[in-house]
Tab-separated table of C-alpha atoms in Angstrom:
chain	number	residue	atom	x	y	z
W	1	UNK	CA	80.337	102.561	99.018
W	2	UNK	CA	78.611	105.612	100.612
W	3	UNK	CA	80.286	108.758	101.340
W	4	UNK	CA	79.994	108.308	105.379
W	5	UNK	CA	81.549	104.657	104.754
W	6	UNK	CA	84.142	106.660	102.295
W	7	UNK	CA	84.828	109.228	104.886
W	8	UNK	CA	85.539	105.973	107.999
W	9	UNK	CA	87.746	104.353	104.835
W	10	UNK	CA	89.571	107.634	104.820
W	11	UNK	CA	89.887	108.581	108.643
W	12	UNK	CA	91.667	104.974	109.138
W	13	UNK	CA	93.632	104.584	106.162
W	14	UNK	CA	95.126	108.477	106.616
W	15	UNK	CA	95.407	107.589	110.419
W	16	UNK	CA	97.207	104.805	109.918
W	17	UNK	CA	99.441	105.824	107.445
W	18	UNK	CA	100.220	109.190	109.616
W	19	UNK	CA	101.190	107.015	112.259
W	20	UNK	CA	103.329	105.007	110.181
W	21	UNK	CA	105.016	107.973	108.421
W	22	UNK	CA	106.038	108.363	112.305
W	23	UNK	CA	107.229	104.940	113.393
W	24	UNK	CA	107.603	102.772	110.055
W	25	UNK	CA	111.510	103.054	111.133
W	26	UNK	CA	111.410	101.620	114.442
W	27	UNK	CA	108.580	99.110	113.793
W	28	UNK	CA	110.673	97.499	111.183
W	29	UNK	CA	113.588	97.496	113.073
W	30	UNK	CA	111.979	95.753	115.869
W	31	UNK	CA	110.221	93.265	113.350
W	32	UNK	CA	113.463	92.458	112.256
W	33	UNK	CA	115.368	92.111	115.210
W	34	UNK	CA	112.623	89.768	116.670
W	35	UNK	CA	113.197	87.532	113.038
W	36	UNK	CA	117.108	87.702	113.297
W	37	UNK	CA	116.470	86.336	116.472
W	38	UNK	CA	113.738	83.771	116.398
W	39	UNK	CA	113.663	83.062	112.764
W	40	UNK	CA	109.709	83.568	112.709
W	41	UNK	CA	107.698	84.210	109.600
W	42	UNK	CA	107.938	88.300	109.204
W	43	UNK	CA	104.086	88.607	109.103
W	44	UNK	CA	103.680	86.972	112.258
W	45	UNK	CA	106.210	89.327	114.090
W	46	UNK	CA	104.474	92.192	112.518
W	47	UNK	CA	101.343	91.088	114.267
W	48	UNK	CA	102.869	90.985	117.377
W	49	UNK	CA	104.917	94.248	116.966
W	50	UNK	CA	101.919	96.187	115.653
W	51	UNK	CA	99.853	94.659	118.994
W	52	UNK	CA	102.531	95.902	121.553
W	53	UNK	CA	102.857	99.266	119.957
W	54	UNK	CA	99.036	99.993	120.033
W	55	UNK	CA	98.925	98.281	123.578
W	56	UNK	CA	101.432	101.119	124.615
W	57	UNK	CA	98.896	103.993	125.689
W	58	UNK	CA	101.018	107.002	124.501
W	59	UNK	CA	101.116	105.109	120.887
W	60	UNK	CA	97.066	104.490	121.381
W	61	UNK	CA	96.591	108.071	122.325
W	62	UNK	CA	99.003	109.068	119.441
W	63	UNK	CA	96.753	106.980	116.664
W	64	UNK	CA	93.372	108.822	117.812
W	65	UNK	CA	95.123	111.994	117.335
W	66	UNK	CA	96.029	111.062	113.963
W	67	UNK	CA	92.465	109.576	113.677
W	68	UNK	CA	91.072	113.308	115.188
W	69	UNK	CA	93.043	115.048	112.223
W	70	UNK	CA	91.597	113.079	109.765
W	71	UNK	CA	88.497	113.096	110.932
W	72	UNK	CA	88.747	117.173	110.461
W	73	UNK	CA	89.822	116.749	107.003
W	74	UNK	CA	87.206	114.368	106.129
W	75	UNK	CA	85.094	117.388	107.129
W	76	UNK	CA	86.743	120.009	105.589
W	77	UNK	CA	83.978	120.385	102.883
W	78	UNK	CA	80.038	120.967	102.863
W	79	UNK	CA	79.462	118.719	100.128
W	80	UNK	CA	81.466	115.984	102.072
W	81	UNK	CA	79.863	116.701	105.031
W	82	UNK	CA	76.110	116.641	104.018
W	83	UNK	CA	76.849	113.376	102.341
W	84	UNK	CA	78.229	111.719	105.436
W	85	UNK	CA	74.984	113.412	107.551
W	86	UNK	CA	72.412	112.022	104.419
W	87	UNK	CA	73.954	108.666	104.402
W	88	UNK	CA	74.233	108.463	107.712
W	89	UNK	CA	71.299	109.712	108.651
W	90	UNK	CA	69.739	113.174	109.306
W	91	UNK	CA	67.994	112.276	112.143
W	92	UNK	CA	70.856	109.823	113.498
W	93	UNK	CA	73.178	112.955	112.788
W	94	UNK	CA	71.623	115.160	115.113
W	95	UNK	CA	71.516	112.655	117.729
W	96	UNK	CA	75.297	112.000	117.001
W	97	UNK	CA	76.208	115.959	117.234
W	98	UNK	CA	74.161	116.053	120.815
W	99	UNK	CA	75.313	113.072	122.004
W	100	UNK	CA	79.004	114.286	121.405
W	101	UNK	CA	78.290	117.722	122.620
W	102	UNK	CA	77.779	120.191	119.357
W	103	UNK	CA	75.683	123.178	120.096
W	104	UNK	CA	75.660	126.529	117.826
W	105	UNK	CA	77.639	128.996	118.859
W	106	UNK	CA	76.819	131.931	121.129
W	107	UNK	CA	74.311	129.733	123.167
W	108	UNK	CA	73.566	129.219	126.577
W	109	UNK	CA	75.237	126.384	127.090
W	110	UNK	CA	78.746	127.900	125.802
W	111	UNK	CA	78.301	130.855	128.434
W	112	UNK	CA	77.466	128.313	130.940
W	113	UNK	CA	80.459	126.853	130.472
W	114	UNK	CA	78.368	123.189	129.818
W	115	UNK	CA	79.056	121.033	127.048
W	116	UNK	CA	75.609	120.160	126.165
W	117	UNK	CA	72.287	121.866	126.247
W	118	UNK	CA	69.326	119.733	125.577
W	119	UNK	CA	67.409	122.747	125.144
W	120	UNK	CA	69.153	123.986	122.264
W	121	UNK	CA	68.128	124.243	118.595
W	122	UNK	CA	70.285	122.156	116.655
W	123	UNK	CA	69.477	124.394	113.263
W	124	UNK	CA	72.278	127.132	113.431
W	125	UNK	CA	74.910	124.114	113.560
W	126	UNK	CA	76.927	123.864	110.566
W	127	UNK	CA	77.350	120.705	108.920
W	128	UNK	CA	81.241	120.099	109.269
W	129	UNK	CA	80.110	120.089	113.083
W	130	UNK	CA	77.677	117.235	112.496
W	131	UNK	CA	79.748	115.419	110.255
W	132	UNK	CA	82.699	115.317	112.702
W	133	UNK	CA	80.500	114.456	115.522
W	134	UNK	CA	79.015	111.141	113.589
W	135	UNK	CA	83.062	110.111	112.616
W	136	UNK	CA	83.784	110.865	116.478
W	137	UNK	CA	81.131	108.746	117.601
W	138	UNK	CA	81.742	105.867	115.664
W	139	UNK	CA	85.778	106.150	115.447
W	140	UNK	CA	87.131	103.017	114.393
W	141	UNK	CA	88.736	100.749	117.592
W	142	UNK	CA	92.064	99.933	118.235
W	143	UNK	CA	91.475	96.312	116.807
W	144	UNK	CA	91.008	98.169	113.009
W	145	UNK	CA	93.506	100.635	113.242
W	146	UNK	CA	95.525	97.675	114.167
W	147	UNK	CA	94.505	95.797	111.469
W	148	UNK	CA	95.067	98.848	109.222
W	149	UNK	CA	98.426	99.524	110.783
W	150	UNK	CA	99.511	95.509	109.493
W	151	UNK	CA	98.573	96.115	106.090
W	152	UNK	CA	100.073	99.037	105.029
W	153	UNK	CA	103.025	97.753	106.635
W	154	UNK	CA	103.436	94.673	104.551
W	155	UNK	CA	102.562	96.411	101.615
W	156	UNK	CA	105.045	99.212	101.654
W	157	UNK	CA	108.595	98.957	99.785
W	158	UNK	CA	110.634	98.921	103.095
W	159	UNK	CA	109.431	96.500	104.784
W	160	UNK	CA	108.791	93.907	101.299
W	161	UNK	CA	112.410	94.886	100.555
W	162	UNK	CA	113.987	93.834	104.279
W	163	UNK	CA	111.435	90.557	104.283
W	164	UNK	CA	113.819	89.670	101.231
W	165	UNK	CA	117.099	90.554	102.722
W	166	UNK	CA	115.987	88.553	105.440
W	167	UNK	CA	115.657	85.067	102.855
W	168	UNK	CA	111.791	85.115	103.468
């Protein structure tokens, strides 16, 4: 695996497991009521749970910022960071850091007040800059933090341990 595909690995694994160091509680105790209820297969209520809590757009808005924080870890460090840009791209970097707005600071466009410049040299930008603005650009979609989200859940001791209780 390459470092950039590393660093996406990263940003949705941490994301998701942020996320779930937040709500693990209440998403298993809606899992479970819905089985107690219904009697359905804990995976498949899990499914559904996960779905309605993503669909929710404070929990959506609430997984990118646990996907922006990881993305600034991911880029904490230059070494990181120019092996996401080189596998990745150089050339596709760049393009990434101007399509999502990166400029050096102290140029025009910052005293402007404008978010881009297409006049501006891209060489006085440091490379955590680029390497956040490629994991921006291609952030993973709901569907794999979703995905993500379901799998940590039935690995982790809570919920294996309560899929028991339940007879399952």
């Amino acid at each position: 695996m390459t470092g950039y595909d590393d660093a996406r690995e990263n940003v949705v694994w941490g994301a998701a497991d942020a996320f779930l160091s937040n709500n693990l509680d209440e998403i298993l105790d809606e899992v479970f009521e819905r089985v107690d209820e219904d009697g359905d297969d804990p995976a498949d209520v899990v499914e559904d749970v996960v779905s309605d809590w993503i669909s929710r757009i404070s929990i959506s808005d609430e997984v990118r910022e646990y996907i922006y924080e990881q993305i600034d870890d991911e880029t904490m460090y230059t070494a990181d960071c120019m092996e996401i840009i080189t596998d990745y791209g150089f050339s596709d970097s760049l393009a990434a850091a101007q399509e999502m707005g990166v400029w050096p600071a102290g140029t025009h466009a910052v005293e402007h007040g404008r978010r881009t410049c297409g006049d501006c040299d891209l060489s006085d930008v440091d490379e955590s800059a680029v390497a956040s603005a490629v994991l921006t650009l291609n952030m993973p979609d709901d569907d794999t933090m979703q995905d993500e989200i379901i799998r940590q859940i039935q690995e982790c001791s809570s919920y294996l341990e309560r899929v028991q209780e339940a007879g399952f």
